[in-house]
Short mmCIF file of C-alpha atoms in Angstrom, two decimals:
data_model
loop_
_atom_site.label_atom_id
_atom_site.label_comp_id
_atom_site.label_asym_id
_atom_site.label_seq_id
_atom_site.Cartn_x
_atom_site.Cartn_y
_atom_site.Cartn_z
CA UNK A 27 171.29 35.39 128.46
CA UNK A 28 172.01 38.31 126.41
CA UNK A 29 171.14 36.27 123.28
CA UNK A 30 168.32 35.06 124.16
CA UNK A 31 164.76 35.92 123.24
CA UNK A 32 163.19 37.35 127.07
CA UNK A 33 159.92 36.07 126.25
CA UNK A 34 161.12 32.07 126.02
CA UNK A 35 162.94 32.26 129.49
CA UNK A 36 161.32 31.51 132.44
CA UNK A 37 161.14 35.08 134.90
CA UNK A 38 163.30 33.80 137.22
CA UNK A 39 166.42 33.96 135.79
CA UNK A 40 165.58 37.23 134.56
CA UNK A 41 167.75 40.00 135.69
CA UNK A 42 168.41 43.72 134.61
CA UNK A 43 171.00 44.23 131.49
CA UNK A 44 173.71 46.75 133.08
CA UNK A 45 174.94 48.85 130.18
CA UNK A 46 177.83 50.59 130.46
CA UNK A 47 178.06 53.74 127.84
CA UNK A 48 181.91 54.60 127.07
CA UNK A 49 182.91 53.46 129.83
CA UNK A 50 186.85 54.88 129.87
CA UNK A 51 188.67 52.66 132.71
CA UNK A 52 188.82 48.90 132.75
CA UNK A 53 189.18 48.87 136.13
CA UNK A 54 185.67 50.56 136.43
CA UNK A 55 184.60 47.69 133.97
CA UNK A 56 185.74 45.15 136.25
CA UNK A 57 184.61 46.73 139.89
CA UNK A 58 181.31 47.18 137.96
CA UNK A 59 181.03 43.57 137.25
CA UNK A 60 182.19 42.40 140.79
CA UNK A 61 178.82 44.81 142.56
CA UNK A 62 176.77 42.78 139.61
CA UNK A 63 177.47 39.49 140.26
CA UNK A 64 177.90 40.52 144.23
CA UNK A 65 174.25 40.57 143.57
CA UNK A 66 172.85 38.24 141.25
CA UNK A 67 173.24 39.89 137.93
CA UNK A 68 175.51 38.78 134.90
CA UNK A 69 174.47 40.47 131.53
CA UNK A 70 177.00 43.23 130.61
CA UNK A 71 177.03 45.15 128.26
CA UNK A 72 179.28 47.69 126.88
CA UNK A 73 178.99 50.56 124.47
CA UNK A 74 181.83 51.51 122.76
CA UNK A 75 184.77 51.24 125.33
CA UNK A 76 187.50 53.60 125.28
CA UNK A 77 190.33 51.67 125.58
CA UNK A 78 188.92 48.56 123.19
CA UNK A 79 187.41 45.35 124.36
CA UNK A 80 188.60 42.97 125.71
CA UNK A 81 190.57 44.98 128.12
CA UNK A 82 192.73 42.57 130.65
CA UNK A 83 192.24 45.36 133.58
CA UNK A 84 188.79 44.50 133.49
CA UNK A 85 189.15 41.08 133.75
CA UNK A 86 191.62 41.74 137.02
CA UNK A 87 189.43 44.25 138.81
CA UNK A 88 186.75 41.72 138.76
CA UNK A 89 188.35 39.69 141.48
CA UNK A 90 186.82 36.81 140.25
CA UNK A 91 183.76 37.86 138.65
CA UNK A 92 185.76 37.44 134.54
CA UNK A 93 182.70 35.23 134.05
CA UNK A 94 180.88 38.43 133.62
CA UNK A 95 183.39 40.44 132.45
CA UNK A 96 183.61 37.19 129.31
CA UNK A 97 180.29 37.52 128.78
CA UNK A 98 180.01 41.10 128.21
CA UNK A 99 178.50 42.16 124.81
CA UNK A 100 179.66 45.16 123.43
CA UNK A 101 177.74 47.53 121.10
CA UNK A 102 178.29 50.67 118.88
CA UNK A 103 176.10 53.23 120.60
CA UNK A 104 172.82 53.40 123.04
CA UNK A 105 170.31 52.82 120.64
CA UNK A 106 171.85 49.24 119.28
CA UNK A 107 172.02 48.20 122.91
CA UNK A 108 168.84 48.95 124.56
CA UNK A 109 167.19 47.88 120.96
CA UNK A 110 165.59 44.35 122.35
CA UNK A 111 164.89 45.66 126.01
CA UNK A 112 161.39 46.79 127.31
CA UNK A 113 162.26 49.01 129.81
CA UNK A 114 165.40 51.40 130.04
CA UNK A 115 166.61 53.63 132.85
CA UNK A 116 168.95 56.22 132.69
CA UNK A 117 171.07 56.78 135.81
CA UNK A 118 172.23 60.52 136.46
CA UNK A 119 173.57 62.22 139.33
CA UNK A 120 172.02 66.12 138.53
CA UNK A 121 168.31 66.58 137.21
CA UNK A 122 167.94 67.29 133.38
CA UNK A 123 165.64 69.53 132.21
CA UNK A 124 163.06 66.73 130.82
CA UNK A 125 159.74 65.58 131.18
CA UNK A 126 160.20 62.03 132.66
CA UNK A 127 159.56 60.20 135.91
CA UNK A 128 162.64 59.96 138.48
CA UNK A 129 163.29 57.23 140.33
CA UNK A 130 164.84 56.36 143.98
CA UNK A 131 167.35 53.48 143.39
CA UNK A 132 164.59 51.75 145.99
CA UNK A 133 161.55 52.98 143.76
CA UNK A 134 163.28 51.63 140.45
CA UNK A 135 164.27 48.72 141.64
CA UNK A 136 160.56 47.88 142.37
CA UNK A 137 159.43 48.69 139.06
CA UNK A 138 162.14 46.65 137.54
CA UNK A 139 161.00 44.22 139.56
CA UNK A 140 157.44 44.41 138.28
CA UNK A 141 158.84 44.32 134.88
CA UNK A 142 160.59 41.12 134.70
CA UNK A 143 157.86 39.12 136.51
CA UNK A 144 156.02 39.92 133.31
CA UNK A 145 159.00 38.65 131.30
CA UNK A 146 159.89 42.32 130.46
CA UNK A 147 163.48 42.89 129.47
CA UNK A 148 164.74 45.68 131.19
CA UNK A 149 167.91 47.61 131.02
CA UNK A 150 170.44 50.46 133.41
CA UNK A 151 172.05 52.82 131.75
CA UNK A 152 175.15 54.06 133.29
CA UNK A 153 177.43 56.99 131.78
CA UNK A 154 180.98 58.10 131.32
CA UNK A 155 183.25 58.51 134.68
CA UNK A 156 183.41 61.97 133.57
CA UNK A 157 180.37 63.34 132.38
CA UNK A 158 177.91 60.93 132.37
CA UNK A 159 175.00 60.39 130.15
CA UNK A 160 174.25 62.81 127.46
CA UNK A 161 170.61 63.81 127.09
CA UNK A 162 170.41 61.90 124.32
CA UNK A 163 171.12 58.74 126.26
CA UNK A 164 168.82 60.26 128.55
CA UNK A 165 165.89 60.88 126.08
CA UNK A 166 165.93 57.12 125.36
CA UNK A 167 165.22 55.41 128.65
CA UNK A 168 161.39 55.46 130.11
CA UNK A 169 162.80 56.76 133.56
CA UNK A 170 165.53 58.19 135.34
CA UNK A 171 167.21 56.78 138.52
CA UNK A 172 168.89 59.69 140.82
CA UNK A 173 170.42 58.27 144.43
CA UNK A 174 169.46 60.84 146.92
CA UNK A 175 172.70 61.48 148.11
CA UNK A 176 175.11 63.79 149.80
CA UNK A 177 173.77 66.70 147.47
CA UNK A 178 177.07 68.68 148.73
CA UNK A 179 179.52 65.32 147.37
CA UNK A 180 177.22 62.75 145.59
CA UNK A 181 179.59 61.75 142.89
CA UNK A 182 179.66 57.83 143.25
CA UNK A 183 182.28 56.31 141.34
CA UNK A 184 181.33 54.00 138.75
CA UNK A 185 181.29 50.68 140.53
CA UNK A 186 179.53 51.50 143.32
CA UNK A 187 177.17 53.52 140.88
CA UNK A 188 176.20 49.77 140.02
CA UNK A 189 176.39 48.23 143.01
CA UNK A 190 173.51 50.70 144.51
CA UNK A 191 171.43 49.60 141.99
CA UNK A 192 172.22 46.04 141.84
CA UNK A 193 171.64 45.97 145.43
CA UNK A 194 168.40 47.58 145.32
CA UNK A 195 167.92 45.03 142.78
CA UNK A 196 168.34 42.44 144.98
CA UNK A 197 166.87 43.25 147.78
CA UNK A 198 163.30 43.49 145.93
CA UNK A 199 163.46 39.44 145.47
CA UNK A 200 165.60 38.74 149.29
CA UNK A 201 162.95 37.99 151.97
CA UNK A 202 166.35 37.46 154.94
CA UNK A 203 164.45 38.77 158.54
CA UNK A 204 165.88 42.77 158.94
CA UNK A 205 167.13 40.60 162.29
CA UNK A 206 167.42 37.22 163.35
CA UNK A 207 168.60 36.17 166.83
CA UNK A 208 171.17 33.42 166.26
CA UNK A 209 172.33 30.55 168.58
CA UNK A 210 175.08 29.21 166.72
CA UNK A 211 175.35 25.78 167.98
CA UNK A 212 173.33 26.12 171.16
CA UNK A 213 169.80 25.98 172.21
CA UNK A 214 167.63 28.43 173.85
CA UNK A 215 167.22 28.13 177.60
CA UNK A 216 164.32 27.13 178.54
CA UNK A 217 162.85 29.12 181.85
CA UNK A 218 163.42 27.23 184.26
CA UNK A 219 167.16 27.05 183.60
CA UNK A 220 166.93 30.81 183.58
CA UNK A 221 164.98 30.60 186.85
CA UNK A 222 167.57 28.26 188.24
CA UNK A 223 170.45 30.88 187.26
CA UNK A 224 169.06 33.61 189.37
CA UNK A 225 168.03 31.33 192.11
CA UNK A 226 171.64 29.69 192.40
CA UNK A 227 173.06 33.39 192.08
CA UNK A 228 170.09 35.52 194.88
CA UNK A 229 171.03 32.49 197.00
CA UNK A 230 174.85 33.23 197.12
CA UNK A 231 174.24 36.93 197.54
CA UNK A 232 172.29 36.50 200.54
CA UNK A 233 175.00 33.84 201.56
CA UNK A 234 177.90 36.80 200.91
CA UNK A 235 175.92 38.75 202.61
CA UNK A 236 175.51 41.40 199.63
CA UNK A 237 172.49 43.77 200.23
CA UNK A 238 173.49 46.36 202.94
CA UNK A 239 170.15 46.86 203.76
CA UNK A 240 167.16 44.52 203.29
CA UNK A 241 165.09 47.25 201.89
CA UNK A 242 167.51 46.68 198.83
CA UNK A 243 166.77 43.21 198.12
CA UNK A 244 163.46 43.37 196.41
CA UNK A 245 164.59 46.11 193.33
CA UNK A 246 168.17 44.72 193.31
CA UNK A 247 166.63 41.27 192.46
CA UNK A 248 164.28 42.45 190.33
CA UNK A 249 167.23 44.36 188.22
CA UNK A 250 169.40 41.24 188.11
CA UNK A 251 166.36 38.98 187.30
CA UNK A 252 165.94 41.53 183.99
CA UNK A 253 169.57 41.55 183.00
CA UNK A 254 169.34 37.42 182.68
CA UNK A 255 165.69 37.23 181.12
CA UNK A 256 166.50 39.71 178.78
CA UNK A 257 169.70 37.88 177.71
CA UNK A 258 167.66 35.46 175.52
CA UNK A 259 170.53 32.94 176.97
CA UNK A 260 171.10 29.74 175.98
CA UNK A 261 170.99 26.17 177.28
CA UNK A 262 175.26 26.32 177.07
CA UNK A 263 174.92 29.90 178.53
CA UNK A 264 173.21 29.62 181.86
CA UNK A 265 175.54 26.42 182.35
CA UNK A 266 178.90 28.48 182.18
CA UNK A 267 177.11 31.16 184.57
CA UNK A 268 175.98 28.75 187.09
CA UNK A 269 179.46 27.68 187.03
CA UNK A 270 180.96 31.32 187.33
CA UNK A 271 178.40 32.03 190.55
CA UNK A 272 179.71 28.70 192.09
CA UNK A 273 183.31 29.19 191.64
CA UNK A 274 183.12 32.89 192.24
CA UNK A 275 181.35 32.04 195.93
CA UNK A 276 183.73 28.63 196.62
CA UNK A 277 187.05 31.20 195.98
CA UNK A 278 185.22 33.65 198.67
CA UNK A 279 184.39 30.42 200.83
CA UNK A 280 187.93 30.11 200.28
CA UNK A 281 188.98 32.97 201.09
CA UNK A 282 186.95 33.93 204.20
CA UNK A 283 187.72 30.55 206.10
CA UNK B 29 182.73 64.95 165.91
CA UNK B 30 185.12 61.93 167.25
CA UNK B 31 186.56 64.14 170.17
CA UNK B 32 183.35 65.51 170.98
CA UNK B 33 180.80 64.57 173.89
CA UNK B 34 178.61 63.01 172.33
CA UNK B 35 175.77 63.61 174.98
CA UNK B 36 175.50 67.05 174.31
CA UNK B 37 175.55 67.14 170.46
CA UNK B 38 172.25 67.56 168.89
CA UNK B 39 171.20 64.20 167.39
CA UNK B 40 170.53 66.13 163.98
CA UNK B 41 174.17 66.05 163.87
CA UNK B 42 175.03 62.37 164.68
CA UNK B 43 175.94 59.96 162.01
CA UNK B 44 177.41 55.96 163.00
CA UNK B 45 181.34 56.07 162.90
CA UNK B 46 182.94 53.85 160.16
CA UNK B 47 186.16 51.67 162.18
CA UNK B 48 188.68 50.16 159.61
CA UNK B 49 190.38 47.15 161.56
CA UNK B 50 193.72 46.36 160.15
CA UNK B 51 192.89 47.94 156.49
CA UNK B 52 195.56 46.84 154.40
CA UNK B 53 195.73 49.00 151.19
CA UNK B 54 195.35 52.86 151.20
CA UNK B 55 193.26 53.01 147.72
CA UNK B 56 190.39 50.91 150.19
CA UNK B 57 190.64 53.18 152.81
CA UNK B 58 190.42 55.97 150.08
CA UNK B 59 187.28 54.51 148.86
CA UNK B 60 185.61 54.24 151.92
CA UNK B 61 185.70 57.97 153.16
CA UNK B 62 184.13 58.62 149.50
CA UNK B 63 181.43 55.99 150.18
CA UNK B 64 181.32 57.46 153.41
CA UNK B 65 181.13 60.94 152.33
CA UNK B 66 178.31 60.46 149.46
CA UNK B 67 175.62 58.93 152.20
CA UNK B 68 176.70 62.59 154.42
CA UNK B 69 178.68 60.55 156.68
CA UNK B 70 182.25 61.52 158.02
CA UNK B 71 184.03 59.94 160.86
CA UNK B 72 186.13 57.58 160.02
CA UNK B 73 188.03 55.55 162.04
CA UNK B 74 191.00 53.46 161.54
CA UNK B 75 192.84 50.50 163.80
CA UNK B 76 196.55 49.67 162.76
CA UNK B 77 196.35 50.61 158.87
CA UNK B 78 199.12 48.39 157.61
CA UNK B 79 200.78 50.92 155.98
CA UNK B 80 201.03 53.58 158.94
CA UNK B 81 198.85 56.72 158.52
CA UNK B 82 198.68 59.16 156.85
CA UNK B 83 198.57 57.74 153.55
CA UNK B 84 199.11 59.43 150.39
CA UNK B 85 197.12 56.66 148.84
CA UNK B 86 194.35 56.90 150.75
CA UNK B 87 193.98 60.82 150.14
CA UNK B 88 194.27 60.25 146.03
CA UNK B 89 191.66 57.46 146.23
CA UNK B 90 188.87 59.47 148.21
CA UNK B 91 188.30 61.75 145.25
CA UNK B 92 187.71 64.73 147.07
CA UNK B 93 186.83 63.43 150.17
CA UNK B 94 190.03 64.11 151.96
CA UNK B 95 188.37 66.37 154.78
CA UNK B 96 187.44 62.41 155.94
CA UNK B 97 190.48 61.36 155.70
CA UNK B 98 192.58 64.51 157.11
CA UNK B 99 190.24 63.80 160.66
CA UNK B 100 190.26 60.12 160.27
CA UNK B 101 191.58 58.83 164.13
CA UNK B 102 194.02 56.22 164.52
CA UNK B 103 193.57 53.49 167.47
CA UNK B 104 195.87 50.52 168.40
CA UNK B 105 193.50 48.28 168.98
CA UNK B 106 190.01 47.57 167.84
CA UNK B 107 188.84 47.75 171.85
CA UNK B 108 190.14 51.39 172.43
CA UNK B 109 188.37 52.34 168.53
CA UNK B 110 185.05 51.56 170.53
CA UNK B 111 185.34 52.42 174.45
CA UNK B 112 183.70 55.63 173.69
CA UNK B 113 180.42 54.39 171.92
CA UNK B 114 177.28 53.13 173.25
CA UNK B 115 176.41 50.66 170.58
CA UNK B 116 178.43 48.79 167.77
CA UNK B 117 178.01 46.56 164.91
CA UNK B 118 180.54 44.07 163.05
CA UNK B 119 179.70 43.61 159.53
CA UNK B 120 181.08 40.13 158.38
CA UNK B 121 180.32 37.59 155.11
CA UNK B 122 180.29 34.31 157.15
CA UNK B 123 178.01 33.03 159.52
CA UNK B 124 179.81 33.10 162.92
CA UNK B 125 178.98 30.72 165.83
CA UNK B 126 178.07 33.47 168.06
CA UNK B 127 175.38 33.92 169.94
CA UNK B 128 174.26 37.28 168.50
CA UNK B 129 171.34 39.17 166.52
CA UNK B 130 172.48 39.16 162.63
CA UNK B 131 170.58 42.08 161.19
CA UNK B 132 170.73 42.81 157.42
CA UNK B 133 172.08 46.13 156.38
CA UNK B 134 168.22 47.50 156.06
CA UNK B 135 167.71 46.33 159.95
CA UNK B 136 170.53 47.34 161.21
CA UNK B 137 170.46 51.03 159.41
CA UNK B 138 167.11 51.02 161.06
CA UNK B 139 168.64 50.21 164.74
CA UNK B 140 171.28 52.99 164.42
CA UNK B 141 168.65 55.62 163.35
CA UNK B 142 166.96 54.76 166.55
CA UNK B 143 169.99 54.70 168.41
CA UNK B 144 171.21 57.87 167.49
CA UNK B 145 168.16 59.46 167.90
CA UNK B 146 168.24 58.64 171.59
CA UNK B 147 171.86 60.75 171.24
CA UNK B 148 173.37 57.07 171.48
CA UNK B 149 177.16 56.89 169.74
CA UNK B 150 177.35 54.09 167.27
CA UNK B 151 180.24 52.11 165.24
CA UNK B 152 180.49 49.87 162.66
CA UNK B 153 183.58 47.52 162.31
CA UNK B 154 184.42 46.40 159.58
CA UNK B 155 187.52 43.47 159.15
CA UNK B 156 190.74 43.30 156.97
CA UNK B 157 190.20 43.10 153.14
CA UNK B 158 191.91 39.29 153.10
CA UNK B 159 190.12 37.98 156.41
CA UNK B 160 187.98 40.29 157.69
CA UNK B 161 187.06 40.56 161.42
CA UNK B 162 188.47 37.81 164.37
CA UNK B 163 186.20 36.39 165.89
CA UNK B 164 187.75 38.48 168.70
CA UNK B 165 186.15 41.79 167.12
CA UNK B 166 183.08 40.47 166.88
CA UNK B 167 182.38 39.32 170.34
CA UNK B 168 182.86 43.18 171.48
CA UNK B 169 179.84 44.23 169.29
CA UNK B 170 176.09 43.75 169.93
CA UNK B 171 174.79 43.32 166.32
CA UNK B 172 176.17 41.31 163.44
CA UNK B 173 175.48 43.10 159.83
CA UNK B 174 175.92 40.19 156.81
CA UNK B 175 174.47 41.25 153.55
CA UNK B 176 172.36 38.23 151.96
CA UNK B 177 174.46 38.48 148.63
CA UNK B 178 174.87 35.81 146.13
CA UNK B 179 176.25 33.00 148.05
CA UNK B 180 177.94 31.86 145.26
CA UNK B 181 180.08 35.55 144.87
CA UNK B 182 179.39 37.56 148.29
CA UNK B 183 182.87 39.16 148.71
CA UNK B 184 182.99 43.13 148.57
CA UNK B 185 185.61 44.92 148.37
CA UNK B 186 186.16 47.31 151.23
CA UNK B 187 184.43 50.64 149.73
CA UNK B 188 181.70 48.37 148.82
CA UNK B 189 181.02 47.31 151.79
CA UNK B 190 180.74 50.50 153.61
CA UNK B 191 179.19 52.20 150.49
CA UNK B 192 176.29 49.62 151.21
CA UNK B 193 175.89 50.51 155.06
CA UNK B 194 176.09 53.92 154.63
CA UNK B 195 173.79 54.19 151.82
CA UNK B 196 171.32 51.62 154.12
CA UNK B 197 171.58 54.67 156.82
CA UNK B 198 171.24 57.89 154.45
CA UNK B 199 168.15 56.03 153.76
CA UNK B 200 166.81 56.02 156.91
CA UNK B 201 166.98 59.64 157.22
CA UNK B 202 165.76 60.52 153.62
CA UNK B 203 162.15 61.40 152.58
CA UNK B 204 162.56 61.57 148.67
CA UNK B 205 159.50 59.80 147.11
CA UNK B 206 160.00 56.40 145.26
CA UNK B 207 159.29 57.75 141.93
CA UNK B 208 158.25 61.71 140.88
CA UNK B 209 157.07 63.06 137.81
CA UNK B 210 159.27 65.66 136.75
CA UNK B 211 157.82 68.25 134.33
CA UNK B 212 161.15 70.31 133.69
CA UNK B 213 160.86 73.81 132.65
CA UNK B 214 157.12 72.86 132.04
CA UNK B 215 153.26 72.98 133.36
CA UNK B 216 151.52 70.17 133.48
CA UNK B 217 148.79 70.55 130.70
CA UNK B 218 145.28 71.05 131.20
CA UNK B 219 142.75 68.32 129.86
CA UNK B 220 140.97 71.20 127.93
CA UNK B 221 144.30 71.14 125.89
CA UNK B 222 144.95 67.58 125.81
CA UNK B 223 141.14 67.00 124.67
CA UNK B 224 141.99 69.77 122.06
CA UNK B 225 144.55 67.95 120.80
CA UNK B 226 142.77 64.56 120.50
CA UNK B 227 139.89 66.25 118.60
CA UNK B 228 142.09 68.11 116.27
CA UNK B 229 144.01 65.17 115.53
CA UNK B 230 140.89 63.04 114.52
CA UNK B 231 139.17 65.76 112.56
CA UNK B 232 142.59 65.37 110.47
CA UNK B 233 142.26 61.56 110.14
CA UNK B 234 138.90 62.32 109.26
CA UNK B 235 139.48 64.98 106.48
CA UNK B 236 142.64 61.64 105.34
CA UNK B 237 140.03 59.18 105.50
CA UNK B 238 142.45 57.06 107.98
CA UNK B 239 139.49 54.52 108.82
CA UNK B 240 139.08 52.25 106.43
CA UNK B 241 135.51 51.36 107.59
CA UNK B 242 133.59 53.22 109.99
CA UNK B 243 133.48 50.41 112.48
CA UNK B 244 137.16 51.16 113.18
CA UNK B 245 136.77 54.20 113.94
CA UNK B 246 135.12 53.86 118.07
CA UNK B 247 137.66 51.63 119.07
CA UNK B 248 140.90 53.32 116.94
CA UNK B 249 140.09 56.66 118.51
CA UNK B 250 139.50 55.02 121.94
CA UNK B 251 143.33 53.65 121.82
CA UNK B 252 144.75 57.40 120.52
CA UNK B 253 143.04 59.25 123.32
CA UNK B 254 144.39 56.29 126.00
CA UNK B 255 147.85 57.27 124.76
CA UNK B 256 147.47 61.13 125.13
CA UNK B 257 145.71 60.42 128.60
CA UNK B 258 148.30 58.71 130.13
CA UNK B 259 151.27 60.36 128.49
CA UNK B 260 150.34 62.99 131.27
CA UNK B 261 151.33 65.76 128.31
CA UNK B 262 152.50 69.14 129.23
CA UNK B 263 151.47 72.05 127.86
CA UNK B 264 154.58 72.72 125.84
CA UNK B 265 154.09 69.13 123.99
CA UNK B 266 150.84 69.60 123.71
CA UNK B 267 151.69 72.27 121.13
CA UNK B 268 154.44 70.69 119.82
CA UNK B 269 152.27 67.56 119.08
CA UNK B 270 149.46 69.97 117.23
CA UNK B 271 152.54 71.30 115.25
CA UNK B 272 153.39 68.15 113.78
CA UNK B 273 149.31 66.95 113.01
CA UNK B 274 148.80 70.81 111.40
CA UNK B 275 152.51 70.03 109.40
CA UNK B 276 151.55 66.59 108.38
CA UNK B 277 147.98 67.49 107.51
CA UNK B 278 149.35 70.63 105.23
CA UNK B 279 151.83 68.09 103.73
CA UNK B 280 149.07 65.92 102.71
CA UNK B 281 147.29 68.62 101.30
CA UNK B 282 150.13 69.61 99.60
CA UNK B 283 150.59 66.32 97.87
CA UNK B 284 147.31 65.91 97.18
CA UNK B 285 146.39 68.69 95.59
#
């Protein structure tokens, strides 16, 4: 994709460049590439390395992900790789002293998102382990992305530096419910097996003689009748309860004769 | 905060406890207190760590975040890591045949806000780095977590994973706007000064005869006062721009004469 010309490729396989600047451990390489494709994105790219590219410790911290790590192009300073993208962000952990907007991770990610549905290339800049972007890096990118973090320990280590990001990334396109009640294999009760449940179970109560008083009955009901209509049970569910309430009154039965 | 009632600690103070079951390497368990610690979260707890506890490892790879480590608790058994807490999550990759609610990391970040708010004590599990939770661990929680990553690549690494929770819950809590325009050292600039620079810069392109015809000159002006407009200038660069027309302009002259 990195070769490519942005405007000939159809938006959807459009995803942010991650550009690495110095980057000085291949493991970091690698981790970084495992949060990208974690989430969807696979153009690297890489300017100028410390320890020389290809480095085989990225290609093992990837766990997998060398496809990305291959694929990485590698450049000779900022300006030669952010030269054919629309939109650049800087990532920085402390405020610089410069007039330009700063982003949320959530708030960037929306704006990238914006981008490439017009077929805008767009580009992360991440810095050094150490020190991270210069100002000039800085200068060059339309916006800066800070993570509100920790402010008293918000140093994020490199990969997940990248996987924030990505993530955000991600999450702008994912449409997954915030919650989903699942069933597994089973099916939701209807009521009346529900109904049937507390019936079966109130009638064994009264049977084991279990309210002391009858003044207890009504609310007592009531409370048990909410802990089973709440339970969103299934078909498979109020079965194996049934089957509890009967065995559980047979073994007194059992017991009492 | 672990041995603590939780009941009578202000909810300001509350933050979900992160449960290692069976971590295997140290470096993992390192990384997680640092994820932990850059989203302002700090118990940690750990059941069975392979390698015994402590572990030098583990101190070295939370890069400054040994106070996490140093009051991390040890439990034998993922049931005992829990007993105390009122609700828990299990974060797993897979789909499990469980009937349970599956919440993404965004829903369930919103669910422990709410929780802890009502002084509630949560925990999130979270399984070995080779096989992750039993399905035994994850029938003692009430909430599944699974992060819709690319299905084709969805395996974090340990720190990952909890760097993605933890960062879901910080957000929760955090009011930072999505994007800011940051002015620096400087003041916004009035429009009296932006309009001042407009005008002097066409009375220069004027005295240069820049239009070609005078049927350019409406709509060229129009598109150099849209770029000034929305540049939202400060005051500083509106002087700095005037510098360079007056330096140009005397150039020209210069030259010309």
């Amino acid at each position: 994709m990195s070769s490519s010309n942005s405007s000939t490729v159809p938006h959807l396989e459009l995803t942010p460049a991650i550009i690495l600047v110095e980057p000085q451990l291949g493991e970091n390489i690698g981790a970084a590439a495992r949060a990208m494709l974690n989430c969807g994105l696979t153009e690297l790219r890489l300017v100028r390395p410390r320890d020389g590219w290809p480095n085989p410790k990225a290609v093992s911290a990837s766990a997998g992900a060398d496809s990305v790590v291959e694929k990485a192009q590698v450049y000779r300073n900022t300006r030669e790789s952010i030269a054919d993208l629309h939109l650049v962000f800087a990532t920085t952990a402390r405020a610089r002293d410069m007039v330009k907007p700063v982003y949320t991770p959530t708030g960037a990610a929306k704006e990238i998102r914006q981008a490439i549905q017009k077929n805008h290339k767009v580009g992360i800049l991440f810095g050094r382990e150490r020190s991270g972007l210069t100002n000039h890096d800085v200068m060059q990118a339309q916006g800066i992305i800070t993570a509100p973090l920790n402010p008293a320990y918000s140093s994020l280590n490199l990969g997940q530096s990248v996987l924030l990001i990505a993530w955000e990334f991600l999450k702008t396109g994912d449409n997954t419910p915030e919650v989903e009640e699942v069933l597994g294999d089973g099916q939701l009760a209807r009521q009346a097996q529900v109904q049937g449940l507390i019936e079966h179970l109130n009638e064994e109560l009264d049977v084991a003689s279990f309210y002391r008083s009858p003044d207890q009955r009504p609310a007592m009901q009531q409370n048990l009748h909410n802990i089973f209509s709440r339970a969103r049970l299934t078909e498979q569910e109020t079965k194996t309860l049934r089957g509890v309430v009967a065995r559980l009154a047979a073994l007194r039965r059992k017991i009492s004769s």
